[in-house]
Short mmCIF file of C-alpha atoms in Angstrom, two decimals:
data_model
loop_
_atom_site.label_atom_id
_atom_site.label_comp_id
_atom_site.label_asym_id
_atom_site.label_seq_id
_atom_site.Cartn_x
_atom_site.Cartn_y
_atom_site.Cartn_z
CA MET A 1 102.90 129.64 98.46
CA GLY A 2 100.76 132.69 97.00
CA LYS A 3 100.59 134.86 94.40
CA ALA A 4 102.65 132.79 91.37
CA SER A 5 105.66 135.04 90.84
CA GLN A 6 104.70 133.76 86.35
CA LEU A 7 102.39 132.34 85.52
CA PHE A 8 101.84 130.17 81.98
CA LYS A 9 99.71 129.11 80.25
CA THR A 10 99.20 125.99 77.30
CA ASP A 11 96.50 123.59 74.82
CA LEU A 12 96.36 120.09 75.46
CA LYS A 13 99.81 119.44 73.27
CA GLY A 14 101.07 121.15 75.49
CA LEU A 15 100.26 118.97 78.27
CA ASP A 16 101.07 116.22 76.35
CA ARG A 17 104.55 118.41 75.82
CA LEU A 18 104.34 118.54 79.43
CA ILE A 19 104.61 114.16 79.61
CA LYS A 20 106.70 113.42 76.93
CA LYS A 21 108.87 115.62 79.21
CA LEU A 22 108.70 113.71 81.97
CA ARG A 23 109.22 110.90 79.89
CA SER A 24 112.72 112.13 79.01
CA ASP A 25 113.92 113.72 81.89
CA GLY A 26 113.51 109.91 83.41
CA TYR A 27 110.07 109.70 85.33
CA VAL A 28 107.57 107.41 85.92
CA VAL A 29 104.44 109.18 85.07
CA TYR A 30 100.77 108.35 86.89
CA GLY A 31 98.11 109.99 85.90
CA PRO A 32 93.93 109.88 86.38
CA VAL A 33 92.91 106.92 83.65
CA LYS A 34 89.17 106.14 83.49
CA ARG A 35 88.68 101.94 83.94
CA GLY A 36 84.87 101.56 83.46
CA ARG A 37 82.61 103.66 85.73
CA SER A 38 85.98 104.06 87.92
CA TRP A 39 89.07 106.57 88.20
CA PHE A 40 93.09 105.12 88.85
CA PHE A 41 96.30 106.46 89.06
CA LEU A 42 97.86 104.77 85.92
CA GLU A 43 101.06 104.65 84.08
CA ILE A 44 100.92 107.06 81.48
CA ASP A 45 102.98 108.43 78.02
CA SER A 46 100.24 110.60 76.28
CA VAL A 47 98.15 113.15 77.92
CA LYS A 48 95.18 111.19 75.72
CA GLN A 49 94.93 108.63 77.73
CA VAL A 50 94.25 111.29 81.07
CA ASP A 51 90.08 111.74 81.81
CA LEU A 52 90.99 115.58 83.23
CA ASN A 53 87.57 115.95 83.99
CA TYR A 54 88.03 113.44 86.51
CA VAL A 55 86.37 113.08 90.17
CA ARG A 56 87.72 110.44 92.07
CA THR A 57 90.32 108.13 91.48
CA VAL A 58 89.54 104.34 94.12
CA LEU A 59 92.62 104.36 95.98
CA PRO A 60 94.71 107.97 96.21
CA PRO A 61 98.30 108.63 94.56
CA LYS A 62 99.23 108.46 97.98
CA LYS A 63 99.68 104.67 96.92
CA LEU A 64 102.57 105.69 94.76
CA LEU A 65 104.27 106.99 98.70
CA HIS A 66 103.10 104.71 100.79
CA PRO A 67 102.68 101.46 99.04
CA PRO A 68 99.46 99.13 100.36
CA ARG A 69 102.47 96.33 100.68
CA GLU A 70 106.63 96.79 100.33
CA LYS A 71 109.84 94.80 100.89
CA LEU A 72 111.92 96.35 103.19
CA PHE A 73 114.73 94.46 102.73
CA GLU A 74 116.03 90.55 102.40
CA PHE A 75 118.19 88.79 104.68
CA LYS A 76 119.71 86.14 105.04
CA LEU A 77 121.81 84.21 107.69
CA GLY A 78 125.83 83.20 106.58
CA ASP A 79 128.40 83.28 108.53
CA GLY A 80 127.13 86.50 110.32
CA PHE A 81 123.42 88.07 110.19
CA GLU A 82 123.36 90.57 106.66
CA VAL A 83 120.74 92.54 105.29
CA SER A 84 120.25 93.48 101.94
CA GLU A 85 120.20 97.41 101.29
CA LYS A 86 116.78 97.40 99.35
CA PRO A 87 117.30 99.39 95.81
CA MET A 88 116.62 103.49 95.48
CA PRO A 89 112.86 104.50 94.79
CA PRO A 90 112.03 105.18 90.90
CA THR A 91 111.62 109.08 90.77
CA VAL A 92 107.65 109.62 89.75
CA ALA A 93 105.34 112.18 88.63
CA LEU A 94 101.91 112.44 90.32
CA PHE A 95 99.83 114.41 87.62
CA GLY A 96 96.97 115.28 87.77
CA VAL A 97 96.56 115.42 91.70
CA HIS A 98 93.66 116.95 93.23
CA PRO A 99 93.24 119.39 96.24
CA CYS A 100 91.53 117.10 98.66
CA ASP A 101 94.66 114.99 98.05
CA LEU A 102 97.00 117.85 97.93
CA LYS A 103 96.16 118.66 101.03
CA ALA A 104 96.35 115.36 102.19
CA ILE A 105 100.30 114.42 100.70
CA GLU A 106 100.51 117.13 102.94
CA ARG A 107 99.67 115.94 105.90
CA GLN A 108 101.57 112.59 104.93
CA ASP A 109 104.75 114.25 104.56
CA GLU A 110 104.86 116.36 107.89
CA PHE A 111 103.84 112.38 109.39
CA PHE A 112 106.94 110.35 108.21
CA SER A 113 108.94 113.46 108.06
CA GLN A 114 108.82 113.16 112.32
CA THR A 115 111.36 111.79 114.46
CA PRO A 116 112.08 108.71 114.35
CA GLU A 117 112.15 109.49 109.96
CA ASP A 118 110.69 107.55 108.30
CA PRO A 119 113.15 106.68 105.44
CA TYR A 120 111.21 104.75 102.58
CA TYR A 121 108.30 106.89 102.53
CA LEU A 122 110.85 110.61 102.39
CA ALA A 123 112.78 108.34 99.07
CA ARG A 124 110.30 108.18 97.37
CA ARG A 125 108.92 111.52 97.91
CA ARG A 126 112.60 112.96 97.70
CA ASN A 127 112.34 111.06 94.11
CA ALA A 128 108.37 113.14 93.08
CA LEU A 129 106.83 115.28 91.11
CA ILE A 130 103.53 116.41 91.84
CA ILE A 131 101.07 117.82 88.98
CA GLY A 132 97.75 118.82 90.54
CA LEU A 133 94.84 119.74 88.88
CA THR A 134 92.17 122.58 90.07
CA CYS A 135 89.13 120.43 89.97
CA THR A 136 86.42 121.12 87.00
CA ARG A 137 83.41 119.00 89.33
CA VAL A 138 82.64 117.62 92.29
CA ASP A 139 79.62 114.63 92.75
CA GLU A 140 77.41 113.91 95.56
CA ASN A 141 79.65 112.37 98.19
CA CYS A 142 82.49 115.88 97.72
CA PHE A 143 83.07 117.59 100.78
CA CYS A 144 86.24 119.30 100.56
CA LEU A 145 85.22 123.17 100.42
CA SER A 146 83.67 122.24 104.35
CA ARG A 147 86.85 121.05 105.38
CA GLY A 148 89.19 123.62 103.62
CA THR A 149 91.53 121.57 101.51
CA GLY A 150 89.82 122.72 98.12
CA PRO A 151 89.16 123.02 95.87
CA GLU A 152 91.63 125.49 96.00
CA VAL A 153 94.69 125.25 97.19
CA SER A 154 97.85 126.88 96.56
CA THR A 155 100.48 124.93 98.98
CA GLY A 156 101.51 120.57 97.98
CA PHE A 157 102.94 121.28 94.44
CA ASP A 158 105.45 121.59 91.86
CA ILE A 159 103.27 122.73 89.27
CA LEU A 160 99.00 123.63 88.98
CA ILE A 161 97.06 122.88 86.14
CA THR A 162 93.58 124.68 85.85
CA ASP A 163 91.25 124.85 83.30
CA VAL A 164 90.41 127.90 82.98
CA GLY A 165 88.28 127.67 79.21
CA ASN A 166 90.17 128.90 76.86
CA GLY A 167 93.38 126.42 77.43
CA TYR A 168 94.97 125.82 80.98
CA LEU A 169 96.88 127.85 82.81
CA LEU A 170 100.37 126.57 84.56
CA GLU A 171 101.12 127.87 87.87
CA PRO A 172 104.93 126.74 89.57
CA GLY A 173 104.41 126.15 92.75
CA SER A 174 108.82 125.60 93.74
CA ALA A 175 112.16 125.95 91.32
CA LYS A 176 111.40 122.60 90.50
CA GLY A 177 108.10 123.38 88.90
CA LEU A 178 109.35 126.48 87.32
CA GLU A 179 111.81 125.33 86.02
CA LEU A 180 110.65 122.33 84.10
CA LEU A 181 108.38 124.90 82.43
CA LYS A 182 110.78 127.54 81.59
CA SER A 183 112.28 124.33 79.64
CA LEU A 184 108.34 123.37 77.72
CA GLY A 185 108.88 127.25 76.82
CA PHE A 186 104.93 127.50 77.96
CA GLN A 187 103.41 131.53 76.80
CA GLU A 188 103.74 133.19 79.63
CA VAL A 189 100.16 135.05 80.52
CA GLY A 190 99.17 137.86 83.13
CA ASP A 191 96.31 138.01 86.73
CA GLU A 192 93.56 138.08 84.50
CA TYR A 193 93.95 134.28 84.28
CA LEU A 194 94.11 134.17 87.98
CA GLU A 195 90.73 136.12 87.44
CA ALA A 196 89.49 133.71 85.29
CA LYS A 197 90.28 130.88 87.49
CA GLN A 198 89.35 132.17 90.19
CA LYS A 199 85.90 132.89 88.83
CA LEU A 200 85.91 129.48 87.68
CA ILE A 201 86.18 128.24 91.61
CA GLU A 202 83.24 129.99 92.91
CA GLU A 203 80.76 128.68 91.19
CA LEU A 204 81.85 124.40 92.10
CA LYS A 205 81.43 126.13 95.71
CA LYS A 206 78.49 126.05 94.58
CA SER A 207 77.29 122.79 93.47
CA PHE A 208 78.29 121.41 97.03
CA THR A 209 75.28 119.82 98.80
CA LYS A 210 77.61 117.86 101.93
CA GLN A 211 80.20 119.44 104.68
CA MET A 212 81.30 118.48 107.22
CA PRO A 213 83.19 121.14 108.67
CA PRO A 214 85.79 120.43 111.96
CA GLU A 215 85.13 123.42 114.08
CA GLY A 216 85.04 121.90 117.29
CA LEU A 217 83.96 118.78 116.12
CA ALA A 218 87.24 116.84 117.13
CA GLU A 219 86.01 117.64 121.48
CA LEU A 220 82.32 117.29 120.28
CA ALA A 221 83.22 113.53 118.98
CA LYS A 222 85.90 112.93 122.14
CA SER A 223 83.13 114.03 124.68
CA MET A 224 80.57 111.37 123.27
CA LEU A 225 81.60 108.67 123.57
CA GLU A 226 78.47 106.79 124.48
CA HIS A 227 76.34 107.96 122.21
CA GLU A 228 74.07 105.94 120.32
CA VAL A 229 75.51 106.96 116.62
CA TRP A 230 78.03 104.44 117.61
CA LYS A 231 77.00 100.84 118.24
CA GLU A 232 73.48 101.38 115.54
CA THR A 233 76.26 102.24 113.17
CA ALA A 234 78.22 99.27 113.45
CA GLU A 235 75.62 96.85 112.89
CA ARG A 236 75.91 97.97 109.37
CA CYS A 237 79.84 97.36 109.32
CA LEU A 238 81.05 94.80 107.89
CA SER A 239 84.76 96.04 109.49
CA CYS A 240 86.20 95.20 105.67
CA GLY A 241 89.13 98.46 106.71
CA ASN A 242 88.60 99.44 102.91
CA CYS A 243 87.62 102.41 104.46
CA SER A 244 91.07 102.14 105.62
CA LEU A 245 92.79 101.27 102.18
CA VAL A 246 90.91 103.43 100.37
CA CYS A 247 91.27 107.19 102.76
CA PRO A 248 94.26 109.57 101.41
CA THR A 249 94.86 110.37 105.76
CA CYS A 250 95.54 106.14 106.48
CA TYR A 251 99.04 105.49 107.49
CA CYS A 252 98.62 102.77 109.36
CA PHE A 253 101.07 99.69 109.52
CA ASP A 254 102.25 96.31 109.99
CA VAL A 255 105.37 95.14 110.01
CA TYR A 256 106.54 91.08 109.29
CA ASP A 257 109.25 89.26 108.03
CA VAL A 258 107.98 86.20 105.70
CA LEU A 259 111.41 83.16 106.10
CA GLU A 260 112.06 81.22 103.49
CA LEU A 261 111.52 77.30 104.33
CA ASN A 262 115.51 76.46 105.30
CA LEU A 263 114.86 78.89 108.20
CA ARG A 264 118.16 81.19 106.95
CA SER A 265 117.00 84.24 104.44
CA GLY A 266 113.49 85.64 104.33
CA VAL A 267 112.29 89.77 103.17
CA ARG A 268 110.51 92.08 105.86
CA VAL A 269 107.34 93.47 104.44
CA ARG A 270 105.48 96.34 105.62
CA GLU A 271 101.57 96.57 104.44
CA LEU A 272 98.52 99.03 104.66
CA ASP A 273 97.25 97.80 107.74
CA SER A 274 93.46 99.34 109.46
CA CYS A 275 92.21 99.75 113.27
CA GLN A 276 88.34 98.51 112.01
CA LEU A 277 90.31 94.66 112.00
CA LEU A 278 89.99 92.32 114.83
CA GLU A 279 93.84 91.91 115.21
CA TYR A 280 95.16 95.67 114.81
CA ALA A 281 94.51 96.34 118.62
CA GLU A 282 95.20 92.53 119.21
CA VAL A 283 97.57 92.00 121.84
CA ALA A 284 99.22 88.90 124.40
CA LEU A 285 97.71 86.24 125.72
CA GLY A 286 94.40 86.78 123.56
CA GLY A 287 94.11 90.89 125.19
CA ASN A 288 92.26 93.50 122.59
CA PHE A 289 91.84 96.63 122.90
CA ARG A 290 88.72 96.81 120.80
CA ARG A 291 88.09 93.48 120.57
CA ASN A 292 83.91 94.78 119.39
CA ARG A 293 83.44 96.34 115.49
CA PHE A 294 81.63 99.91 117.03
CA GLN A 295 84.66 100.56 119.00
CA ARG A 296 86.55 99.97 116.36
CA LEU A 297 84.18 102.38 113.63
CA ARG A 298 84.18 104.36 116.73
CA HIS A 299 88.23 104.70 116.89
CA TRP A 300 88.01 105.04 112.82
CA MET A 301 85.86 108.02 112.89
CA LEU A 302 87.83 109.84 115.86
CA CYS A 303 91.05 109.62 114.43
CA LYS A 304 88.83 111.04 110.73
CA PHE A 305 87.81 113.05 113.13
CA GLY A 306 91.30 114.62 114.36
CA VAL A 307 90.84 112.84 117.70
CA ALA A 308 93.42 109.95 117.58
CA GLY A 309 96.89 109.64 117.99
CA GLY A 310 97.37 111.04 114.75
CA GLY A 311 95.05 114.57 115.16
CA LEU A 312 95.41 115.87 112.14
CA TYR A 313 97.95 114.24 109.54
CA SER A 314 95.07 111.34 109.47
CA SER A 315 91.74 113.47 109.92
CA CYS A 316 89.85 114.03 106.64
CA VAL A 317 90.05 115.82 103.44
CA GLY A 318 86.32 114.95 102.44
CA CYS A 319 87.13 113.29 100.00
CA GLY A 320 85.05 110.93 99.92
CA ARG A 321 86.20 107.61 98.35
CA CYS A 322 85.62 106.34 101.97
CA ILE A 323 81.34 106.56 101.66
CA VAL A 324 81.62 105.93 97.65
CA TYR A 325 83.33 102.62 98.89
CA CYS A 326 82.25 101.54 101.64
CA PRO A 327 79.81 98.61 101.19
CA ALA A 328 77.91 98.36 103.91
CA ASN A 329 76.82 102.84 102.62
CA ILE A 330 78.45 104.35 106.21
CA ASP A 331 78.81 108.35 105.51
CA LEU A 332 80.65 109.08 108.17
CA THR A 333 79.44 112.91 107.68
CA GLU A 334 75.57 111.77 108.65
CA VAL A 335 77.96 110.51 112.21
CA ALA A 336 79.51 113.84 112.71
CA SER A 337 75.95 115.67 111.89
CA ARG A 338 73.92 112.90 114.69
CA LEU A 339 77.14 113.58 116.94
CA ARG A 340 75.79 117.28 116.58
CA GLY A 341 72.26 117.44 117.45
CA GLY A 342 71.30 116.54 113.83
CA GLY A 343 68.80 113.94 111.80
#
């Protein structure tokens, strides 16, 4: 989206009316809620529950579009083979999604829309409304600026909220978003609010300390598969797969059947998988394409650098989750820096 055709403003009470309007329209609304020292996308019914100044949630909003585990369908053997249809997913509104996560959702949209389409993801996505939120602060592990995925964003949302100091600028990003804003009677404002937003973003950009520019990184990493950084880093890696679970662009999953004891009925389940796990690349007769830990760590990082099969779809958006939640304190930006000859 380029320059918004219509701009609106509101205050906290107005944001609360927006949430209540979404709920009255049948949406289950999720927003960033603080629990202890961390934030989580949880169901909300009021803006009072939301921290509009959060940095990042533990799990990305991906969990509501591509769940960690889901039942695809039930089946049973009767006179024939019967499969029960899965009920339609609920209409979900994601309130307060940051730019890096918006870009990640866009990549998942493109990936799951390829042939053959993923009907489960797309059904959820069609029923979802996304309200973005411009960041107000970053921490030492944010590096979306260097990835070109934040802190400003122009696509991937139905409405974008920005705290401009004297209120909240509301930018529609879709016809659905514009209709919603009009229905609430928010005050229209001029381009001076866009200018105020841009000033805040330019100030925010000065706060970034970490970076991992994408330029040339994929080609470089692909040409340095024998670099010592892979084995050195793997000596600390626990192969727990945490990095995959918290990554907003990891999409790999496993599908398996769970049978009842009567062996005549069961469910088919889809569950997120991780190439960091030993079983991921296991094939028949005990073969494994990535038996060694450094091979799995290297593969995961190559994927984030844009080299592996997912290409851009699964590459890094700079949210910093894999760094924050790695129990071994592994930092993929440091590995990228080593490959570039630094450190």
